[in-house]
Amino acid sequence: MTANPWVRPYVLTGGRTRTRHQLYVHTLVSASRFDPGAAARLSPEARRLYERAHSGAQSIAELSAHCGVSLGVTRVLLEDLAASGYVRVNDETYESPYDHRLLKRVIDGLRELA
């Protein structure tokens, strides 16, 4: 399921292209509870991200790929969902791109694809 190719990304984000907070592609996002009523009021793209985040903690890149939403739009929509309290953005940061925790996540993700 991918985003409608006829809808421009800036329409999905209300014209915003940047987020107020630094959201890396490896930042983990989750939703501990799911509110069907709230989900019904979201745009289809935001709803897919919310539903997917409810299935377990995933990186922004994973959510983007699985939901068929571009990475830039995913970042903006997830920031909106977090501000509304629907999802939780993990504040864990990595000290460098060579951090062993980050490398382990990458290796585990690659194994899942194989």
mmCIF file of N, CA and C in Angstrom:
data_model
loop_
_atom_site.group_PDB
_atom_site.id
_atom_site.type_symbol
_atom_site.label_atom_id
_atom_site.label_comp_id
_atom_site.label_asym_id
_atom_site.label_seq_id
_atom_site.Cartn_x
_atom_site.Cartn_y
_atom_site.Cartn_z
ATOM 1 N N MET A 1 0.854 -1.159 0.000
ATOM 2 C CA MET A 1 0.000 0.000 0.000
ATOM 3 C C MET A 1 0.908 1.233 0.000
ATOM 4 N N THR A 2 0.863 2.019 -1.036
ATOM 5 C CA THR A 2 1.697 3.209 -1.119
ATOM 6 C C THR A 2 0.841 4.449 -1.186
ATOM 7 N N ALA A 3 1.497 5.567 -0.960
ATOM 8 C CA ALA A 3 0.788 6.846 -0.995
ATOM 9 C C ALA A 3 0.278 7.112 -2.399
ATOM 10 N N ASN A 4 -0.772 7.878 -2.498
ATOM 11 C CA ASN A 4 -1.356 8.246 -3.780
ATOM 12 C C ASN A 4 -0.346 9.068 -4.578
ATOM 13 N N PRO A 5 0.041 8.619 -5.784
ATOM 14 C CA PRO A 5 1.054 9.336 -6.552
ATOM 15 C C PRO A 5 0.571 10.695 -7.055
ATOM 16 N N TRP A 6 -0.719 10.958 -7.002
ATOM 17 C CA TRP A 6 -1.263 12.221 -7.487
ATOM 18 C C TRP A 6 -1.271 13.304 -6.419
ATOM 19 N N VAL A 7 -1.031 12.907 -5.172
ATOM 20 C CA VAL A 7 -1.022 13.868 -4.077
ATOM 21 C C VAL A 7 0.427 14.272 -3.805
ATOM 22 N N ARG A 8 0.712 15.551 -3.910
ATOM 23 C CA ARG A 8 2.061 16.051 -3.694
ATOM 24 C C ARG A 8 2.412 15.967 -2.198
ATOM 25 N N PRO A 9 3.667 15.683 -1.878
ATOM 26 C CA PRO A 9 4.067 15.550 -0.470
ATOM 27 C C PRO A 9 3.739 16.775 0.390
ATOM 28 N N TYR A 10 3.866 17.977 -0.154
ATOM 29 C CA TYR A 10 3.598 19.159 0.669
ATOM 30 C C TYR A 10 2.127 19.270 1.057
ATOM 31 N N VAL A 11 1.256 18.619 0.300
ATOM 32 C CA VAL A 11 -0.164 18.599 0.672
ATOM 33 C C VAL A 11 -0.356 17.731 1.915
ATOM 34 N N LEU A 12 0.372 16.622 1.984
ATOM 35 C CA LEU A 12 0.261 15.698 3.113
ATOM 36 C C LEU A 12 0.798 16.297 4.404
ATOM 37 N N THR A 13 1.730 17.243 4.284
ATOM 38 C CA THR A 13 2.374 17.810 5.470
ATOM 39 C C THR A 13 1.946 19.242 5.752
ATOM 40 N N GLY A 14 0.962 19.725 5.042
ATOM 41 C CA GLY A 14 0.518 21.101 5.234
ATOM 42 C C GLY A 14 1.572 22.116 4.811
ATOM 43 N N GLY A 15 2.406 21.744 3.865
ATOM 44 C CA GLY A 15 3.443 22.636 3.363
ATOM 45 C C GLY A 15 4.746 22.584 4.131
ATOM 46 N N ARG A 16 4.780 21.829 5.227
ATOM 47 C CA ARG A 16 6.013 21.738 6.016
ATOM 48 C C ARG A 16 6.977 20.736 5.413
ATOM 49 N N THR A 17 8.246 21.082 5.418
ATOM 50 C CA THR A 17 9.261 20.170 4.894
ATOM 51 C C THR A 17 10.268 19.764 5.955
ATOM 52 N N ARG A 18 10.241 20.448 7.070
ATOM 53 C CA ARG A 18 11.203 20.171 8.149
ATOM 54 C C ARG A 18 10.466 19.895 9.448
ATOM 55 N N THR A 19 11.165 19.193 10.334
ATOM 56 C CA THR A 19 10.619 18.932 11.656
ATOM 57 C C THR A 19 11.307 19.841 12.671
ATOM 58 N N ARG A 20 10.642 20.069 13.770
ATOM 59 C CA ARG A 20 11.221 20.909 14.820
ATOM 60 C C ARG A 20 12.305 20.161 15.592
ATOM 61 N N HIS A 21 12.219 18.858 15.640
ATOM 62 C CA HIS A 21 13.181 18.030 16.360
ATOM 63 C C HIS A 21 13.946 17.173 15.362
ATOM 64 N N GLN A 22 15.138 16.795 15.745
ATOM 65 C CA GLN A 22 15.975 15.955 14.879
ATOM 66 C C GLN A 22 15.437 14.528 14.914
ATOM 67 N N LEU A 23 14.920 14.066 13.797
ATOM 68 C CA LEU A 23 14.426 12.695 13.693
ATOM 69 C C LEU A 23 15.289 11.961 12.669
ATOM 70 N N TYR A 24 16.145 11.090 13.170
ATOM 71 C CA TYR A 24 17.040 10.334 12.301
ATOM 72 C C TYR A 24 16.308 9.133 11.707
ATOM 73 N N VAL A 25 16.834 8.580 10.643
ATOM 74 C CA VAL A 25 16.197 7.417 10.025
ATOM 75 C C VAL A 25 16.189 6.221 10.965
ATOM 76 N N HIS A 26 17.135 6.170 11.917
ATOM 77 C CA HIS A 26 17.200 5.041 12.841
ATOM 78 C C HIS A 26 16.467 5.304 14.160
ATOM 79 N N THR A 27 15.845 6.474 14.307
ATOM 80 C CA THR A 27 15.086 6.786 15.514
ATOM 81 C C THR A 27 13.909 5.823 15.641
ATOM 82 N N LEU A 28 13.740 5.258 16.824
ATOM 83 C CA LEU A 28 12.663 4.295 17.036
ATOM 84 C C LEU A 28 11.372 4.998 17.452
ATOM 85 N N VAL A 29 10.271 4.502 16.921
ATOM 86 C CA VAL A 29 8.945 5.056 17.192
ATOM 87 C C VAL A 29 8.017 3.894 17.562
ATOM 88 N N SER A 30 7.150 4.127 18.541
ATOM 89 C CA SER A 30 6.179 3.091 18.918
ATOM 90 C C SER A 30 4.889 3.753 19.377
ATOM 91 N N ALA A 31 3.842 2.962 19.431
ATOM 92 C CA ALA A 31 2.544 3.410 19.945
ATOM 93 C C ALA A 31 2.074 2.342 20.928
ATOM 94 N N SER A 32 2.015 2.690 22.203
ATOM 95 C CA SER A 32 1.666 1.692 23.212
ATOM 96 C C SER A 32 0.186 1.346 23.207
ATOM 97 N N ARG A 33 -0.646 2.301 22.823
ATOM 98 C CA ARG A 33 -2.081 2.016 22.756
ATOM 99 C C ARG A 33 -2.600 2.468 21.401
ATOM 100 N N PHE A 34 -3.689 1.885 20.994
ATOM 101 C CA PHE A 34 -4.266 2.236 19.695
ATOM 102 C C PHE A 34 -5.696 2.701 19.912
ATOM 103 N N ASP A 35 -6.016 3.873 19.413
ATOM 104 C CA ASP A 35 -7.345 4.457 19.536
ATOM 105 C C ASP A 35 -7.996 4.456 18.156
ATOM 106 N N PRO A 36 -8.914 3.513 17.885
ATOM 107 C CA PRO A 36 -9.544 3.434 16.565
ATOM 108 C C PRO A 36 -10.293 4.708 16.179
ATOM 109 N N GLY A 37 -10.909 5.371 17.149
ATOM 110 C CA GLY A 37 -11.628 6.611 16.864
ATOM 111 C C GLY A 37 -10.687 7.706 16.394
ATOM 112 N N ALA A 38 -9.546 7.803 17.074
ATOM 113 C CA ALA A 38 -8.543 8.799 16.678
ATOM 114 C C ALA A 38 -7.961 8.443 15.318
ATOM 115 N N ALA A 39 -7.718 7.166 15.096
ATOM 116 C CA ALA A 39 -7.147 6.725 13.817
ATOM 117 C C ALA A 39 -8.070 7.070 12.654
ATOM 118 N N ALA A 40 -9.360 6.972 12.878
ATOM 119 C CA ALA A 40 -10.329 7.269 11.818
ATOM 120 C C ALA A 40 -10.301 8.737 11.402
ATOM 121 N N ARG A 41 -9.848 9.607 12.294
ATOM 122 C CA ARG A 41 -9.789 11.041 11.988
ATOM 123 C C ARG A 41 -8.482 11.453 11.315
ATOM 124 N N LEU A 42 -7.522 10.554 11.236
ATOM 125 C CA LEU A 42 -6.221 10.860 10.636
ATOM 126 C C LEU A 42 -6.269 10.705 9.117
ATOM 127 N N SER A 43 -5.306 11.326 8.449
ATOM 128 C CA SER A 43 -5.162 11.112 7.002
ATOM 129 C C SER A 43 -4.779 9.648 6.783
ATOM 130 N N PRO A 44 -5.018 9.110 5.597
ATOM 131 C CA PRO A 44 -4.666 7.701 5.362
ATOM 132 C C PRO A 44 -3.182 7.400 5.629
ATOM 133 N N GLU A 45 -2.308 8.331 5.274
ATOM 134 C CA GLU A 45 -0.868 8.118 5.473
ATOM 135 C C GLU A 45 -0.527 8.112 6.956
ATOM 136 N N ALA A 46 -1.041 9.056 7.706
ATOM 137 C CA ALA A 46 -0.792 9.113 9.150
ATOM 138 C C ALA A 46 -1.397 7.896 9.841
ATOM 139 N N ARG A 47 -2.567 7.475 9.386
ATOM 140 C CA ARG A 47 -3.218 6.299 9.971
ATOM 141 C C ARG A 47 -2.354 5.059 9.778
ATOM 142 N N ARG A 48 -1.801 4.871 8.583
ATOM 143 C CA ARG A 48 -0.939 3.708 8.333
ATOM 144 C C ARG A 48 0.291 3.737 9.247
ATOM 145 N N LEU A 49 0.894 4.916 9.417
ATOM 146 C CA LEU A 49 2.062 5.032 10.291
ATOM 147 C C LEU A 49 1.679 4.707 11.738
ATOM 148 N N TYR A 50 0.549 5.228 12.187
ATOM 149 C CA TYR A 50 0.065 4.992 13.552
ATOM 150 C C TYR A 50 -0.201 3.502 13.771
ATOM 151 N N GLU A 51 -0.892 2.872 12.842
ATOM 152 C CA GLU A 51 -1.198 1.446 12.964
ATOM 153 C C GLU A 51 0.077 0.613 12.989
ATOM 154 N N ARG A 52 1.010 0.955 12.112
ATOM 155 C CA ARG A 52 2.264 0.196 12.026
ATOM 156 C C ARG A 52 3.095 0.382 13.299
ATOM 157 N N ALA A 53 3.135 1.597 13.829
ATOM 158 C CA ALA A 53 3.899 1.864 15.060
ATOM 159 C C ALA A 53 3.305 1.100 16.238
ATOM 160 N N HIS A 54 2.012 0.846 16.183
ATOM 161 C CA HIS A 54 1.354 0.097 17.258
ATOM 162 C C HIS A 54 1.778 -1.369 17.263
ATOM 163 N N SER A 55 2.239 -1.887 16.132
ATOM 164 C CA SER A 55 2.644 -3.291 16.061
ATOM 165 C C SER A 55 4.009 -3.540 16.701
ATOM 166 N N GLY A 56 4.690 -2.500 17.133
ATOM 167 C CA GLY A 56 5.984 -2.647 17.805
ATOM 168 C C GLY A 56 6.923 -1.523 17.407
ATOM 169 N N ALA A 57 7.945 -1.307 18.218
ATOM 170 C CA ALA A 57 8.910 -0.241 17.947
ATOM 171 C C ALA A 57 9.624 -0.491 16.623
ATOM 172 N N GLN A 58 9.622 0.535 15.793
ATOM 173 C CA GLN A 58 10.283 0.454 14.496
ATOM 174 C C GLN A 58 10.981 1.773 14.212
ATOM 175 N N SER A 59 11.988 1.704 13.358
ATOM 176 C CA SER A 59 12.698 2.927 12.997
ATOM 177 C C SER A 59 11.851 3.740 12.021
ATOM 178 N N ILE A 60 12.181 5.011 11.918
ATOM 179 C CA ILE A 60 11.479 5.880 10.979
ATOM 180 C C ILE A 60 11.639 5.354 9.556
ATOM 181 N N ALA A 61 12.818 4.845 9.233
ATOM 182 C CA ALA A 61 13.045 4.288 7.896
ATOM 183 C C ALA A 61 12.155 3.071 7.633
ATOM 184 N N GLU A 62 12.010 2.204 8.644
ATOM 185 C CA GLU A 62 11.148 1.031 8.494
ATOM 186 C C GLU A 62 9.697 1.442 8.306
ATOM 187 N N LEU A 63 9.237 2.381 9.113
ATOM 188 C CA LEU A 63 7.852 2.842 8.987
ATOM 189 C C LEU A 63 7.610 3.443 7.608
ATOM 190 N N SER A 64 8.543 4.237 7.142
ATOM 191 C CA SER A 64 8.433 4.862 5.826
ATOM 192 C C SER A 64 8.313 3.806 4.734
ATOM 193 N N ALA A 65 9.196 2.820 4.784
ATOM 194 C CA ALA A 65 9.207 1.775 3.750
ATOM 195 C C ALA A 65 7.954 0.909 3.794
ATOM 196 N N HIS A 66 7.571 0.477 4.980
ATOM 197 C CA HIS A 66 6.414 -0.403 5.102
ATOM 198 C C HIS A 66 5.096 0.294 4.746
ATOM 199 N N CYS A 67 5.018 1.586 4.996
ATOM 200 C CA CYS A 67 3.767 2.317 4.760
ATOM 201 C C CYS A 67 3.733 2.993 3.396
ATOM 202 N N GLY A 68 4.831 2.955 2.651
ATOM 203 C CA GLY A 68 4.859 3.554 1.320
ATOM 204 C C GLY A 68 4.766 5.072 1.351
ATOM 205 N N VAL A 69 5.298 5.672 2.411
ATOM 206 C CA VAL A 69 5.275 7.131 2.561
ATOM 207 C C VAL A 69 6.725 7.608 2.490
ATOM 208 N N SER A 70 6.982 8.683 1.755
ATOM 209 C CA SER A 70 8.357 9.163 1.622
ATOM 210 C C SER A 70 8.936 9.496 2.989
ATOM 211 N N LEU A 71 10.248 9.440 3.087
ATOM 212 C CA LEU A 71 10.921 9.651 4.356
ATOM 213 C C LEU A 71 10.649 11.043 4.929
ATOM 214 N N GLY A 72 10.686 12.058 4.102
ATOM 215 C CA GLY A 72 10.425 13.420 4.578
ATOM 216 C C GLY A 72 9.022 13.577 5.126
ATOM 217 N N VAL A 73 8.047 13.037 4.407
ATOM 218 C CA VAL A 73 6.653 13.105 4.862
ATOM 219 C C VAL A 73 6.483 12.283 6.132
ATOM 220 N N THR A 74 7.127 11.131 6.202
ATOM 221 C CA THR A 74 7.051 10.281 7.388
ATOM 222 C C THR A 74 7.535 11.029 8.615
ATOM 223 N N ARG A 75 8.651 11.721 8.490
ATOM 224 C CA ARG A 75 9.191 12.483 9.629
ATOM 225 C C ARG A 75 8.193 13.534 10.123
ATOM 226 N N VAL A 76 7.620 14.287 9.199
ATOM 227 C CA VAL A 76 6.682 15.346 9.585
ATOM 228 C C VAL A 76 5.424 14.741 10.224
ATOM 229 N N LEU A 77 4.867 13.705 9.609
ATOM 230 C CA LEU A 77 3.649 13.096 10.139
ATOM 231 C C LEU A 77 3.893 12.455 11.509
ATOM 232 N N LEU A 78 5.055 11.811 11.676
ATOM 233 C CA LEU A 78 5.355 11.203 12.974
ATOM 234 C C LEU A 78 5.550 12.264 14.051
ATOM 235 N N GLU A 79 6.141 13.384 13.698
ATOM 236 C CA GLU A 79 6.274 14.462 14.683
ATOM 237 C C GLU A 79 4.893 14.963 15.101
ATOM 238 N N ASP A 80 3.975 15.083 14.143
ATOM 239 C CA ASP A 80 2.599 15.489 14.462
ATOM 240 C C ASP A 80 1.913 14.457 15.356
ATOM 241 N N LEU A 81 2.101 13.175 15.026
ATOM 242 C CA LEU A 81 1.490 12.107 15.828
ATOM 243 C C LEU A 81 2.067 12.098 17.247
ATOM 244 N N ALA A 82 3.353 12.359 17.380
ATOM 245 C CA ALA A 82 3.979 12.411 18.706
ATOM 246 C C ALA A 82 3.468 13.609 19.495
ATOM 247 N N ALA A 83 3.313 14.744 18.839
ATOM 248 C CA ALA A 83 2.803 15.945 19.519
ATOM 249 C C ALA A 83 1.383 15.735 20.012
ATOM 250 N N SER A 84 0.617 14.906 19.303
ATOM 251 C CA SER A 84 -0.758 14.608 19.701
ATOM 252 C C SER A 84 -0.842 13.470 20.719
ATOM 253 N N GLY A 85 0.283 12.854 21.013
ATOM 254 C CA GLY A 85 0.318 11.779 21.999
ATOM 255 C C GLY A 85 -0.022 10.407 21.449
ATOM 256 N N TYR A 86 -0.102 10.263 20.139
ATOM 257 C CA TYR A 86 -0.448 8.960 19.551
ATOM 258 C C TYR A 86 0.752 8.021 19.487
ATOM 259 N N VAL A 87 1.936 8.565 19.239
ATOM 260 C CA VAL A 87 3.136 7.731 19.168
ATOM 261 C C VAL A 87 4.188 8.298 20.110
ATOM 262 N N ARG A 88 5.145 7.456 20.438
ATOM 263 C CA ARG A 88 6.272 7.847 21.287
ATOM 264 C C ARG A 88 7.538 7.750 20.454
ATOM 265 N N VAL A 89 8.306 8.832 20.442
ATOM 266 C CA VAL A 89 9.589 8.847 19.742
ATOM 267 C C VAL A 89 10.661 8.563 20.782
ATOM 268 N N ASN A 90 11.443 7.511 20.550
ATOM 269 C CA ASN A 90 12.496 7.123 21.469
ATOM 270 C C ASN A 90 13.602 8.167 21.415
ATOM 271 N N ASP A 91 13.961 8.706 22.560
ATOM 272 C CA ASP A 91 14.987 9.738 22.620
ATOM 273 C C ASP A 91 16.406 9.180 22.600
ATOM 274 N N GLU A 92 16.536 7.876 22.542
ATOM 275 C CA GLU A 92 17.869 7.281 22.543
ATOM 276 C C GLU A 92 18.643 7.766 21.316
ATOM 277 N N THR A 93 19.811 8.264 21.564
ATOM 278 C CA THR A 93 20.663 8.703 20.462
ATOM 279 C C THR A 93 21.943 7.889 20.475
ATOM 280 N N TYR A 94 22.590 7.852 19.367
ATOM 281 C CA TYR A 94 23.842 7.119 19.241
ATOM 282 C C TYR A 94 24.977 8.127 19.148
ATOM 283 N N GLU A 95 26.066 7.822 19.825
ATOM 284 C CA GLU A 95 27.178 8.752 19.880
ATOM 285 C C GLU A 95 27.878 8.905 18.536
ATOM 286 N N SER A 96 27.837 7.885 17.720
ATOM 287 C CA SER A 96 28.473 7.953 16.406
ATOM 288 C C SER A 96 27.803 6.932 15.498
ATOM 289 N N PRO A 97 28.050 7.036 14.178
ATOM 290 C CA PRO A 97 27.481 6.027 13.278
ATOM 291 C C PRO A 97 28.108 4.646 13.485
ATOM 292 N N TYR A 98 29.155 4.562 14.309
ATOM 293 C CA TYR A 98 29.817 3.290 14.580
ATOM 294 C C TYR A 98 29.433 2.723 15.940
ATOM 295 N N ASP A 99 28.439 3.328 16.583
ATOM 296 C CA ASP A 99 27.966 2.848 17.876
ATOM 297 C C ASP A 99 27.527 1.392 17.722
ATOM 298 N N HIS A 100 27.990 0.525 18.606
ATOM 299 C CA HIS A 100 27.703 -0.907 18.476
ATOM 300 C C HIS A 100 26.209 -1.216 18.528
ATOM 301 N N ARG A 101 25.435 -0.425 19.269
ATOM 302 C CA ARG A 101 23.984 -0.661 19.327
ATOM 303 C C ARG A 101 23.327 -0.390 17.977
ATOM 304 N N LEU A 102 23.757 0.673 17.326
ATOM 305 C CA LEU A 102 23.219 1.011 16.009
ATOM 306 C C LEU A 102 23.638 -0.040 14.985
ATOM 307 N N LEU A 103 24.893 -0.436 15.012
ATOM 308 C CA LEU A 103 25.375 -1.442 14.068
ATOM 309 C C LEU A 103 24.644 -2.774 14.265
ATOM 310 N N LYS A 104 24.364 -3.119 15.511
ATOM 311 C CA LYS A 104 23.617 -4.357 15.775
ATOM 312 C C LYS A 104 22.208 -4.265 15.186
ATOM 313 N N ARG A 105 21.559 -3.114 15.320
ATOM 314 C CA ARG A 105 20.221 -2.934 14.739
ATOM 315 C C ARG A 105 20.267 -3.072 13.222
ATOM 316 N N VAL A 106 21.293 -2.518 12.599
ATOM 317 C CA VAL A 106 21.425 -2.607 11.141
ATOM 318 C C VAL A 106 21.624 -4.055 10.724
ATOM 319 N N ILE A 107 22.499 -4.755 11.418
ATOM 320 C CA ILE A 107 22.765 -6.168 11.096
ATOM 321 C C ILE A 107 21.497 -6.998 11.284
ATOM 322 N N ASP A 108 20.786 -6.784 12.381
ATOM 323 C CA ASP A 108 19.542 -7.532 12.632
ATOM 324 C C ASP A 108 18.513 -7.239 11.541
ATOM 325 N N GLY A 109 18.418 -5.986 11.129
ATOM 326 C CA GLY A 109 17.487 -5.625 10.061
ATOM 327 C C GLY A 109 17.845 -6.278 8.742
ATOM 328 N N LEU A 110 19.122 -6.343 8.436
ATOM 329 C CA LEU A 110 19.564 -6.988 7.195
ATOM 330 C C LEU A 110 19.285 -8.488 7.229
ATOM 331 N N ARG A 111 19.452 -9.100 8.395
ATOM 332 C CA ARG A 111 19.152 -10.535 8.524
ATOM 333 C C ARG A 111 17.663 -10.806 8.275
ATOM 334 N N GLU A 112 16.811 -9.892 8.745
ATOM 335 C CA GLU A 112 15.376 -10.070 8.522
ATOM 336 C C GLU A 112 15.031 -10.012 7.039
ATOM 337 N N LEU A 113 15.783 -9.206 6.287
ATOM 338 C CA LEU A 113 15.511 -9.078 4.855
ATOM 339 C C LEU A 113 15.987 -10.292 4.071
ATOM 340 N N ALA A 114 16.997 -10.979 4.596
ATOM 341 C CA ALA A 114 17.587 -12.116 3.868
ATOM 342 C C ALA A 114 16.701 -13.340 3.904
#
